[in-house]
Amino acid sequence: MQGELVIYNTLSRKKEEFKAIHPPFVGMYVCGPTVYNDVHIGNCRTFISFDVIYRYLLHLGYKVRYVRNITDVGHLENDADSGEDKIAKKAKLENLEPMEIVQKYSNGFHDVMKDFNNLAPSIEPTATAHLLEQIECTQQIIDKGFAYVSNGSVYFDVQKFAEQNNYGELSGRKIDELLSATRDNLDGQDDKKSPLDFALWKQASPEHIMQWNSPWGKGFPGWHLECTVMSTKYLGEQFDIHGGGMDLKFPHHECEIAQNKAATGKEPVKYWMHANMLTLNGEKMSKSTGKFFLPAQLFSGDSELLDKAYSPMAVRFFMMQCHYRSTLDFSNEALQAAEKGYKRILIALQQLGDIKGASNSNVDVASLFKRAYDAMNDDFNTPMVVAVLFDAVKEINLLKAGEKNISHEDLSALKKLFDDFLFNIMGLKLENADDHDSALSKGLMDVILELRKDAKSDKNYAMSDKIRDTLKDLKITVKDTKEGAEWNYEG
RNA sequence: GGUCCGGUGGCCGAGCGGCUAGGCAGAGGUCUGCAAAACCUCCCACAGCGGUUCAAAUCCGCUCCGGACCUCCA
């Protein structure tokens, strides 16, 4: 393979060499969305980040089972809240069945994932389809003595668990600190022994629509439980990678570990990975403040905060220019910069097809490959890969200008560099490719450019400029080069 | 309040002890009927103040500023 892959593990707070538990198989679980609303672009960043990770592992030859759940049980705002859950609320608002809400926003989520060219996960389990397993797991934790029944609900006994385990190992929290932080927040938590305890099963009030039978009465599962149950069901009690957004680290992932260890006594996950947030004016995108974009708004430009529309691939490329563990600030200026840069790569790539191989080569393609692999192996450093690709673009332009030579072998290797890293690993794809490549467009453009060429040789520049300007209005750019005129879409 | 991150050139962002990040924007030049593109050159950044070191954007301390989590959240 291509060097050693190193991954930053949140659990150890260090970069660690990646060693699959059962090579060549890799199990990866990523927390998916709760489908009570449209996913916004911040949500998408996490899934794009893990898509790249998934793609790279596949590229390295691993057989990856990628599980990403859909949370279709409506959870409460917090454990003290006894009213409706989010899905039920939304259902009432839109006058739909809760399961219609689930379907509607699941569909929307899938569409958006497709827009961004994310690969589908291997398994996409839903919480409601795993209620039996969740009830079993709850019972198991009760049997082990780490949970208690209280008034029709079941709570995880955090302090009991912490006597023998390090609760807080992932997020770096200490029980005492957590206790002091929540001291003045005790209202409505009478059922719990301690404010730190979290629900495994929650009793449903009669008006609560989404509820199921259980040994403890009618209710619904706690939020953290589904991921514990579905990850171990499909990936085993111990698996390689668990991912999610930074904001899930505590309490969600911490509770998952606790549930797993309480149930099986084993440390469930070898590498915990967390993708950082997308910010807007330096602050996390959030629905409550109204500071966020929906993908649809981004693609249409329909928002006061946007100067124009951006294509899904321009947005994806924009995200590739930042490391997944850093926050990324969203701005028109930054997005436009990414859009232009991406376009430059695509144009160079298109021209790569016209370059002829020579007998000798003074383009060091091997070193470009090495740098790209080194970057990916260093905890998926995509911004570095992008820098390498821009260096490759420069080489292409020099080749085109006849200032460098390349052998046939290196030429196909150079093409492979882009196929591998830009398309297969970073998951970019061509846009408008169909239009540009259609025989009709090509034929028409050939005719038009031929006419323009005639005008030019007659020194009828008024005519040739008119043709160029008119095409410009149609978002087709014509450039005169030594080899004749070239054309491109948009800009 | 507690815990934890981060402050890099006009903008976005890598780097994290010595070696050019990169993109976008800007300036000059080459080329060109003119444009555009491309290429060349320039724009020598690391919040502030101390310290460690032969050497610090990179390590340590303090100060200032921003953010995340501690409740549902990607």
Coordinates of C-alpha atoms (C1' of nucleotides) in Angstrom, one line a residue:
Chain A
M1 CA 0.0 0.0 0.0
Q2 CA 0.9 3.7 -0.2
G3 CA 2.5 4.4 3.2
E4 CA 1.1 4.3 6.7
L5 CA -2.2 5.9 7.4
V6 CA -2.3 8.0 10.6
I7 CA -5.6 9.0 12.2
Y8 CA -6.2 11.5 15.0
N9 CA -8.1 9.6 17.7
T10 CA -10.2 11.7 19.9
L11 CA -10.0 9.1 22.6
S12 CA -6.3 9.4 23.0
R13 CA -6.1 12.9 21.7
K14 CA -3.2 11.8 19.5
K15 CA -2.5 10.8 16.0
E16 CA -2.2 7.0 15.8
E17 CA -1.2 4.6 13.2
F18 CA -4.3 3.0 11.7
K19 CA -4.5 -0.7 12.3
A20 CA -7.7 -2.4 11.3
I21 CA -9.0 -4.9 13.9
H22 CA -9.7 -7.5 11.3
P23 CA -7.9 -6.5 8.1
P24 CA -8.8 -6.1 5.3
F25 CA -12.2 -5.4 6.8
V26 CA -13.0 -2.0 8.4
G27 CA -16.1 -1.2 10.3
M28 CA -17.1 2.5 10.4
Y29 CA -20.1 4.0 12.1
V30 CA -21.1 7.6 11.7
C31 CA -24.0 9.3 13.5
G32 CA -26.5 10.4 10.9
P33 CA -29.2 13.1 11.1
T34 CA -32.5 13.3 13.0
V35 CA -35.0 13.6 10.3
Y36 CA -37.4 16.2 11.6
N37 CA -36.2 19.0 9.4
D38 CA -34.0 19.8 6.3
V39 CA -30.4 19.2 6.8
H40 CA -28.4 22.4 6.6
I41 CA -25.0 22.9 5.0
G42 CA -23.3 22.5 8.3
N43 CA -24.7 19.1 8.8
C44 CA -23.5 18.3 5.3
R45 CA -19.9 19.1 6.1
T46 CA -19.7 16.2 8.6
F47 CA -21.1 13.8 6.1
I48 CA -18.8 15.0 3.3
S49 CA -15.8 14.7 5.7
F50 CA -16.6 11.1 6.5
D51 CA -17.4 10.4 2.8
V52 CA -13.8 11.3 2.0
I53 CA -12.6 9.1 4.8
Y54 CA -14.7 6.3 3.6
R55 CA -13.5 6.8 0.0
Y56 CA -9.8 6.9 1.1
L57 CA -10.1 3.7 3.1
L58 CA -11.7 2.0 0.0
H59 CA -9.0 3.4 -2.1
L60 CA -6.4 1.8 0.1
G61 CA -8.1 -1.5 -0.5
Y62 CA -10.0 -2.0 2.7
K63 CA -13.3 -3.7 2.6
V64 CA -15.3 -1.1 4.5
R65 CA -18.7 -1.6 6.1
Y66 CA -19.9 2.0 6.5
V67 CA -23.0 2.3 8.8
R68 CA -24.8 5.6 9.1
N69 CA -28.0 5.7 11.0
I70 CA -31.2 7.7 10.6
T71 CA -32.7 8.9 13.8
D72 CA -36.4 8.6 13.2
V73 CA -37.5 8.5 16.8
G74 CA -38.4 12.0 18.0
H75 CA -36.3 12.9 21.0
L76 CA -37.2 15.5 23.6
E77 CA -35.3 18.7 24.0
N78 CA -33.9 17.3 27.2
D79 CA -34.7 14.7 29.8
A80 CA -36.7 17.1 31.9
D81 CA -39.1 17.8 29.0
S82 CA -42.1 15.7 29.2
G83 CA -44.0 17.1 26.2
E84 CA -43.9 16.3 22.5
D85 CA -40.9 15.2 20.7
K86 CA -39.5 17.1 17.7
I87 CA -40.9 14.8 15.0
A88 CA -44.3 14.9 16.5
K89 CA -44.1 18.7 16.8
K90 CA -43.2 19.0 13.2
A91 CA -45.9 16.5 12.2
K92 CA -48.5 18.7 13.8
L93 CA -47.1 21.8 12.2
E94 CA -47.1 20.3 8.7
N95 CA -50.3 18.3 9.3
L96 CA -48.7 15.0 8.6
E97 CA -48.2 11.7 10.2
P98 CA -44.9 11.5 12.1
M99 CA -43.8 8.8 9.8
E100 CA -44.5 11.0 6.8
I101 CA -42.2 13.6 8.4
V102 CA -39.6 10.9 8.7
Q103 CA -40.0 9.9 5.1
K104 CA -40.1 13.4 3.7
Y105 CA -36.9 14.5 5.4
S106 CA -35.1 11.2 4.8
N107 CA -35.8 11.6 1.1
G108 CA -34.5 15.2 1.3
F109 CA -31.4 14.1 3.1
H110 CA -30.7 11.5 0.5
D111 CA -31.2 13.9 -2.3
V112 CA -28.7 16.3 -0.8
M113 CA -26.2 13.6 -0.2
K114 CA -26.4 12.7 -3.8
D115 CA -26.0 16.4 -4.9
F116 CA -22.8 16.5 -3.0
N117 CA -21.7 13.2 -4.6
N118 CA -21.4 11.3 -1.3
L119 CA -21.3 7.6 -1.6
A120 CA -24.2 5.8 0.1
P121 CA -23.3 4.0 3.2
S122 CA -23.3 0.2 3.3
I123 CA -26.1 0.1 5.8
E124 CA -28.4 2.9 6.8
P125 CA -30.4 1.6 9.8
T126 CA -33.2 3.4 11.5
A127 CA -33.9 3.6 15.2
T128 CA -37.5 2.6 14.9
A129 CA -36.5 -0.6 13.1
H130 CA -34.4 -1.6 16.1
L131 CA -36.7 -1.2 19.0
L132 CA -36.4 -4.8 20.1
E133 CA -32.7 -4.6 20.2
Q134 CA -32.9 -1.4 22.1
I135 CA -35.2 -2.9 24.7
E136 CA -32.9 -5.9 25.0
C137 CA -29.9 -3.7 25.5
T138 CA -31.7 -1.7 28.1
Q139 CA -32.6 -4.9 29.9
Q140 CA -29.0 -6.1 29.7
I141 CA -27.7 -2.9 31.3
I142 CA -30.3 -3.2 34.1
D143 CA -29.3 -6.8 34.6
K144 CA -25.6 -5.8 34.9
G145 CA -26.7 -3.3 37.5
F146 CA -25.9 -0.1 35.7
A147 CA -29.5 1.1 35.2
Y148 CA -32.6 1.5 37.3
V149 CA -36.3 1.7 36.6
S150 CA -38.1 4.8 37.8
N151 CA -41.7 5.6 37.2
G152 CA -41.9 3.8 33.9
S153 CA -38.6 5.1 32.6
V154 CA -35.1 3.5 32.7
Y155 CA -32.1 5.6 33.5
F156 CA -28.4 4.8 33.2
D157 CA -26.7 5.1 36.6
V158 CA -23.7 7.2 35.7
Q159 CA -22.1 7.3 39.2
K160 CA -22.4 3.5 39.6
F161 CA -20.8 3.1 36.2
A162 CA -18.1 5.6 37.1
E163 CA -17.0 3.6 40.2
Q164 CA -15.4 1.0 37.9
N165 CA -15.1 2.9 34.6
N166 CA -13.8 6.2 33.4
Y167 CA -16.9 8.1 32.5
G168 CA -15.7 11.1 30.6
E169 CA -12.7 9.4 28.9
L170 CA -13.7 10.6 25.5
S171 CA -14.7 14.2 26.3
G172 CA -12.3 14.7 29.1
R173 CA -14.9 15.5 31.7
K174 CA -14.8 14.7 35.4
I175 CA -17.8 13.6 37.3
D176 CA -17.4 16.2 40.0
E177 CA -17.2 19.0 37.5
L178 CA -20.3 17.7 35.7
L179 CA -22.1 17.6 38.9
S180 CA -21.3 21.2 39.9
A181 CA -22.2 22.4 36.4
T182 CA -25.7 21.0 36.6
R183 CA -26.4 21.7 40.2
D184 CA -28.8 24.6 39.6
N185 CA -30.6 22.8 36.8
L186 CA -32.5 20.2 38.6
D187 CA -36.1 21.0 37.7
G188 CA -38.3 18.2 36.3
Q189 CA -35.7 15.5 36.9
D190 CA -37.4 13.9 39.9
D191 CA -37.2 10.4 38.4
K192 CA -33.5 10.5 38.2
K193 CA -31.2 9.6 41.0
S194 CA -28.6 12.1 39.7
P195 CA -28.7 14.8 37.1
L196 CA -25.9 13.0 35.3
D197 CA -28.1 10.0 34.6
F198 CA -29.5 9.7 31.2
A199 CA -32.5 7.9 29.8
L200 CA -32.3 4.5 28.2
W201 CA -36.0 4.3 28.0
K202 CA -38.4 7.1 28.5
Q203 CA -42.0 6.7 29.6
A204 CA -44.4 8.3 27.2
S205 CA -47.2 10.6 28.2
P206 CA -50.5 9.6 26.7
E207 CA -50.5 12.3 24.1
H208 CA -47.1 11.3 22.9
I209 CA -47.6 9.9 19.5
M210 CA -44.5 7.9 18.9
Q211 CA -44.5 5.2 21.6
W212 CA -44.0 1.5 21.9
N213 CA -44.6 -1.3 24.4
S214 CA -41.8 -2.3 26.6
P215 CA -41.3 -4.3 29.9
W216 CA -41.5 -0.9 31.6
G217 CA -44.7 0.3 30.0
K218 CA -45.3 2.4 26.9
G219 CA -42.5 4.7 26.0
F220 CA -39.7 5.3 23.6
P221 CA -35.9 4.7 23.6
G222 CA -33.3 7.2 24.7
W223 CA -31.3 9.0 22.1
H224 CA -27.9 7.5 22.9
L225 CA -29.1 4.0 22.8
E226 CA -29.8 3.6 19.1
C227 CA -26.2 4.2 18.1
T228 CA -24.9 1.7 20.6
V229 CA -27.3 -0.9 19.5
M230 CA -27.1 -0.4 15.7
S231 CA -23.3 0.0 15.6
T232 CA -22.7 -3.3 17.5
K233 CA -25.4 -5.1 15.7
Y234 CA -23.8 -4.5 12.3
L235 CA -20.1 -4.0 13.2
G236 CA -19.6 -6.1 16.3
E237 CA -19.0 -5.3 19.9
Q238 CA -15.7 -3.8 18.9
F239 CA -15.2 -2.0 15.7
D240 CA -12.7 0.3 14.1
I241 CA -14.0 3.8 13.6
H242 CA -16.8 5.8 15.1
G243 CA -17.4 9.3 13.7
G244 CA -19.7 12.2 14.0
G245 CA -19.8 15.9 14.5
M246 CA -17.7 17.6 17.2
D247 CA -20.9 18.6 19.0
L248 CA -21.8 14.9 19.6
K249 CA -18.7 14.2 21.6
F250 CA -20.5 15.0 24.8
P251 CA -22.9 13.7 25.9
H252 CA -23.9 11.5 23.0
H253 CA -20.7 9.6 22.3
E254 CA -19.6 9.5 25.9
C255 CA -23.0 7.9 26.7
E256 CA -22.6 5.5 23.9
I257 CA -19.3 4.3 25.3
A258 CA -20.8 4.0 28.8
Q259 CA -23.8 1.9 27.4
N260 CA -21.5 -0.4 25.5
K261 CA -19.2 -1.0 28.4
A262 CA -22.1 -1.5 30.8
A263 CA -23.6 -4.0 28.4
T264 CA -20.6 -5.9 27.2
G265 CA -17.7 -4.8 29.4
K266 CA -15.7 -3.9 26.3
E267 CA -14.3 -0.7 24.9
P268 CA -16.4 -0.5 21.7
V269 CA -14.5 1.7 19.4
K270 CA -10.8 1.8 18.5
Y271 CA -10.7 5.2 16.7
W272 CA -13.1 8.0 17.6
M273 CA -13.1 10.7 14.9
H274 CA -14.8 14.1 15.1
A275 CA -15.5 16.5 12.3
N276 CA -15.4 20.1 13.1
M277 CA -18.2 22.6 12.6
L278 CA -18.9 24.9 9.7
T279 CA -19.2 28.5 11.0
L280 CA -20.9 31.6 9.7
N281 CA -19.3 34.8 10.8
G282 CA -17.2 32.8 13.2
E283 CA -20.2 31.1 14.9
K284 CA -21.5 27.6 14.5
M285 CA -24.3 27.3 12.0
S286 CA -27.4 26.8 14.0
K287 CA -31.1 26.7 13.3
S288 CA -32.1 28.5 16.5
T289 CA -30.2 31.7 15.5
G290 CA -31.3 31.5 11.9
K291 CA -27.7 31.6 10.8
F292 CA -27.4 28.7 8.4
F293 CA -28.0 27.8 4.8
L294 CA -30.0 25.0 3.3
P295 CA -28.2 23.3 0.4
A296 CA -31.1 24.3 -1.8
Q297 CA -30.6 28.0 -1.0
L298 CA -26.9 27.6 -1.7
F299 CA -27.5 26.0 -5.1
S300 CA -30.1 28.7 -6.1
G301 CA -28.4 31.6 -4.4
D302 CA -31.7 32.4 -2.7
S303 CA -30.6 34.0 0.5
E304 CA -29.8 37.5 1.6
L305 CA -26.5 36.2 2.9
L306 CA -25.5 34.9 -0.5
D307 CA -24.2 37.0 -3.4
K308 CA -24.9 34.3 -5.9
A309 CA -25.6 30.6 -6.4
Y310 CA -22.9 28.0 -5.9
S311 CA -22.8 24.5 -7.4
P312 CA -22.5 21.5 -5.2
M313 CA -19.0 20.7 -6.4
A314 CA -17.8 24.2 -5.8
V315 CA -19.0 23.9 -2.2
R316 CA -17.5 20.4 -1.8
F317 CA -14.2 21.7 -3.2
F318 CA -14.4 24.7 -0.8
M319 CA -14.6 22.1 2.1
M320 CA -11.7 20.1 0.7
Q321 CA -9.5 23.2 1.1
C322 CA -9.9 22.9 4.9
H323 CA -8.9 20.1 7.2
Y324 CA -11.9 18.2 8.7
R325 CA -10.8 18.8 12.3
S326 CA -10.7 22.6 11.8
T327 CA -13.6 24.9 11.9
L328 CA -14.4 26.3 8.4
D329 CA -15.8 29.8 8.0
F330 CA -18.3 30.2 5.4
S331 CA -18.3 33.4 3.3
N332 CA -19.1 34.5 -0.1
E333 CA -15.5 35.6 -0.7
A334 CA -14.1 32.3 0.3
L335 CA -16.6 30.4 -1.7
Q336 CA -16.0 32.3 -4.8
A337 CA -12.2 31.8 -4.4
A338 CA -12.8 28.1 -4.2
E339 CA -15.2 28.1 -7.1
K340 CA -12.6 29.9 -9.3
G341 CA -9.8 27.6 -8.2
Y342 CA -11.9 24.5 -8.9
K343 CA -12.7 25.7 -12.3
R344 CA -9.0 26.3 -13.0
I345 CA -8.3 22.7 -12.2
L346 CA -11.1 21.4 -14.4
I347 CA -9.9 23.5 -17.4
A348 CA -6.4 22.3 -17.0
L349 CA -7.7 18.7 -16.8
Q350 CA -9.7 19.2 -19.9
Q351 CA -6.5 20.3 -21.7
L352 CA -4.6 17.4 -20.4
G353 CA -6.4 15.4 -23.0
D354 CA -4.8 17.4 -25.8
I355 CA -1.2 16.9 -24.6
K356 CA 0.9 14.5 -26.5
G357 CA 3.5 12.2 -24.8
A358 CA 7.1 12.6 -25.7
S359 CA 10.1 10.4 -25.4
N360 CA 11.6 12.1 -22.4
S361 CA 10.0 13.6 -19.4
N362 CA 10.9 16.4 -17.0
V363 CA 7.7 16.3 -15.0
D364 CA 8.1 14.6 -11.6
V365 CA 4.7 12.8 -11.4
A366 CA 6.0 10.3 -8.9
S367 CA 6.7 13.0 -6.4
L368 CA 3.3 14.5 -6.9
F369 CA 1.8 11.2 -6.1
K370 CA 4.0 10.8 -3.0
R371 CA 3.1 14.2 -1.7
A372 CA -0.6 13.5 -2.2
Y373 CA -0.4 10.1 -0.4
D374 CA 1.6 11.6 2.4
A375 CA -1.0 14.3 2.8
M376 CA -3.9 11.8 2.9
N377 CA -2.0 9.5 5.2
D378 CA -1.5 12.3 7.6
D379 CA -5.0 12.3 9.1
F380 CA -6.7 13.0 5.7
N381 CA -5.1 16.3 5.0
T382 CA -7.2 17.3 2.0
P383 CA -6.0 20.9 1.9
M384 CA -2.5 19.6 1.3
V385 CA -3.8 17.3 -1.5
V386 CA -5.4 20.3 -3.1
A387 CA -2.1 22.2 -3.0
V388 CA -0.5 19.2 -4.8
L389 CA -3.2 19.2 -7.4
F390 CA -2.6 22.9 -8.1
D391 CA 1.1 22.2 -8.6
A392 CA 0.0 19.5 -11.0
V393 CA -2.1 22.1 -12.8
K394 CA 0.9 24.3 -13.2
E395 CA 2.8 21.4 -14.8
I396 CA -0.1 20.8 -17.2
N397 CA -0.1 24.5 -18.2
L398 CA 3.7 24.4 -18.8
L399 CA 3.3 21.3 -20.9
K400 CA 0.6 22.9 -22.9
A401 CA 2.9 25.9 -23.4
G402 CA 5.5 23.6 -24.7
E403 CA 7.9 24.5 -21.9
K404 CA 8.0 21.0 -20.5
N405 CA 7.9 17.4 -21.9
I406 CA 6.3 14.4 -20.5
S407 CA 6.6 10.7 -21.4
H408 CA 3.6 8.6 -22.3
E409 CA 3.9 6.8 -19.0
D410 CA 4.0 9.9 -16.9
L411 CA 1.2 11.4 -18.9
S412 CA -1.2 8.6 -18.0
A413 CA 0.1 8.7 -14.4
L414 CA -0.7 12.4 -14.3
K415 CA -4.2 11.7 -15.4
K416 CA -4.4 9.0 -12.8
L417 CA -3.4 11.5 -10.1
F418 CA -6.5 13.5 -10.8
D419 CA -8.7 10.4 -11.2
D420 CA -7.5 9.1 -7.9
F421 CA -7.3 12.1 -5.7
L422 CA -9.7 14.6 -7.1
F423 CA -12.5 12.3 -8.2
N424 CA -12.2 9.0 -6.4
I425 CA -10.9 10.2 -3.0
M426 CA -12.1 13.7 -2.6
G427 CA -15.3 12.8 -4.4
L428 CA -15.4 15.7 -6.8
K429 CA -17.0 15.3 -10.2
L430 CA -17.5 17.2 -13.4
E431 CA -20.5 19.4 -13.7
N432 CA -22.1 20.4 -17.0
A433 CA -20.1 17.5 -18.5
D434 CA -23.0 16.3 -20.4
D435 CA -23.6 19.6 -22.1
H436 CA -20.1 20.1 -22.9
D437 CA -19.5 16.7 -24.3
S438 CA -22.7 16.3 -26.2
A439 CA -22.1 15.9 -29.9
L440 CA -24.6 18.7 -30.7
S441 CA -22.8 21.3 -28.5
K442 CA -19.5 20.3 -29.9
G443 CA -20.7 20.4 -33.5
L444 CA -22.4 23.8 -33.1
M445 CA -19.4 25.3 -31.4
D446 CA -17.1 24.0 -34.1
V447 CA -19.2 25.7 -36.7
I448 CA -19.4 29.0 -34.8
L449 CA -15.7 29.0 -34.0
E450 CA -14.9 28.3 -37.6
L451 CA -17.0 31.3 -38.8
R452 CA -15.2 33.4 -36.2
K453 CA -11.9 32.2 -37.4
D454 CA -12.8 33.3 -40.9
A455 CA -13.9 36.7 -39.7
K456 CA -10.6 37.0 -37.9
S457 CA -8.5 36.2 -40.9
D458 CA -10.5 38.8 -42.8
K459 CA -9.5 41.1 -40.0
N460 CA -13.2 41.6 -39.3
Y461 CA -12.6 42.0 -35.6
A462 CA -16.0 43.6 -35.1
M463 CA -17.6 40.4 -36.1
S464 CA -15.2 38.1 -34.2
D465 CA -15.7 40.1 -31.0
K466 CA -19.4 40.1 -31.5
I467 CA -19.4 36.4 -31.6
R468 CA -17.3 36.2 -28.6
D469 CA -19.4 38.7 -26.6
T470 CA -22.6 36.9 -27.6
L471 CA -21.3 33.6 -26.5
K472 CA -20.2 35.3 -23.3
D473 CA -23.8 36.2 -22.6
L474 CA -24.6 32.5 -22.9
K475 CA -21.9 31.8 -20.3
I476 CA -19.5 30.4 -22.8
T477 CA -16.0 31.7 -22.7
V478 CA -13.9 31.7 -25.9
K479 CA -10.1 32.0 -25.6
D480 CA -7.7 32.4 -28.5
T481 CA -4.6 30.3 -28.2
K482 CA -1.8 29.4 -30.5
E483 CA -3.6 26.2 -31.4
G484 CA -6.8 28.0 -32.2
A485 CA -9.9 29.0 -30.2
E486 CA -11.0 27.1 -27.1
W487 CA -14.3 27.3 -25.3
N488 CA -15.6 26.7 -21.8
Y489 CA -18.8 27.0 -19.9
E490 CA -19.4 29.8 -17.3
G491 CA -17.1 32.6 -16.9
Chain B
rG1 C1' -19.1 29.4 36.3
rG2 C1' -16.5 24.6 34.6
rU3 C1' -13.9 22.0 30.5
rC4 C1' -11.7 22.3 25.9
rC5 C1' -10.2 24.4 21.2
rG6 C1' -8.4 28.4 18.2
rG7 C1' -6.2 33.5 16.9
rU8 C1' -1.4 32.9 10.3
rG9 C1' -0.5 38.1 4.8
rG10 C1' -6.7 42.1 1.8
rC11 C1' -9.9 37.2 2.2
rC12 C1' -10.1 31.6 2.9
rG13 C1' -6.9 28.4 4.8
rA14 C1' -2.1 24.4 5.5
rG15 C1' 2.1 24.1 8.4
rC16 C1' 3.2 23.1 14.5
rG17 C1' 11.2 23.8 16.4
rG18 C1' 15.7 25.3 11.2
rC19 C1' 13.6 23.9 4.7
rU20 C1' 8.5 28.1 -1.0
rA21 C1' 2.1 25.6 1.6
rG22 C1' -1.9 26.4 -1.7
rG23 C1' -6.2 29.1 -3.6
rC24 C1' -8.6 33.9 -4.4
rA25 C1' -7.8 39.2 -4.7
rG26 C1' -3.9 43.1 -6.0
rA27 C1' 0.8 45.2 -8.7
rG28 C1' 4.4 44.8 -12.8
rG29 C1' 5.9 42.0 -17.1
rU30 C1' 5.8 38.2 -21.4
rC31 C1' 2.3 36.6 -25.2
rU32 C1' -2.0 38.6 -28.1
rG33 C1' -5.6 42.5 -33.4
rC34 C1' -8.0 43.2 -28.6
rA35 C1' -9.6 40.3 -24.6
rA36 C1' -9.1 36.0 -21.8
rA37 C1' -6.0 32.2 -20.3
rA38 C1' -1.2 30.8 -19.3
rC39 C1' 3.7 31.8 -17.7
rC40 C1' 7.5 35.0 -14.9
rU41 C1' 8.3 38.5 -10.9
rC42 C1' 6.3 41.2 -6.6
rC43 C1' 2.9 41.7 -2.2
rC44 C1' 8.7 38.6 2.9
rA45 C1' 2.1 36.8 7.4
rC46 C1' 2.1 34.3 11.9
rA47 C1' -2.8 38.5 18.4
rG48 C1' 0.5 41.0 22.3
rC49 C1' 4.3 40.7 26.1
rG50 C1' 7.9 37.8 28.4
rG51 C1' 10.8 33.1 28.6
rU52 C1' 13.4 28.3 26.7
rU53 C1' 16.8 27.4 22.5
rC54 C1' 22.5 28.1 18.3
rA55 C1' 17.4 28.6 16.0
rA56 C1' 10.1 29.6 17.5
rA57 C1' 4.4 31.0 13.6
rU58 C1' 5.8 26.2 15.8
rC59 C1' 7.8 24.7 22.9
rC60 C1' 6.6 27.3 28.1
rG61 C1' 4.1 31.4 30.9
rC62 C1' 1.0 35.6 31.2
rU63 C1' -2.5 39.1 28.8
rC64 C1' -6.1 40.2 25.2
rC65 C1' -9.8 38.4 21.6
rG66 C1' -13.0 34.6 19.3
rG67 C1' -15.4 29.9 19.4
rA68 C1' -17.3 25.0 21.0
rC69 C1' -19.2 21.8 24.8
rC70 C1' -21.6 21.4 29.7
rU71 C1' -29.6 20.9 27.1
rC72 C1' -31.6 18.8 21.3
rC73 C1' -27.7 19.5 17.7
rA74 C1' -23.3 17.3 12.3

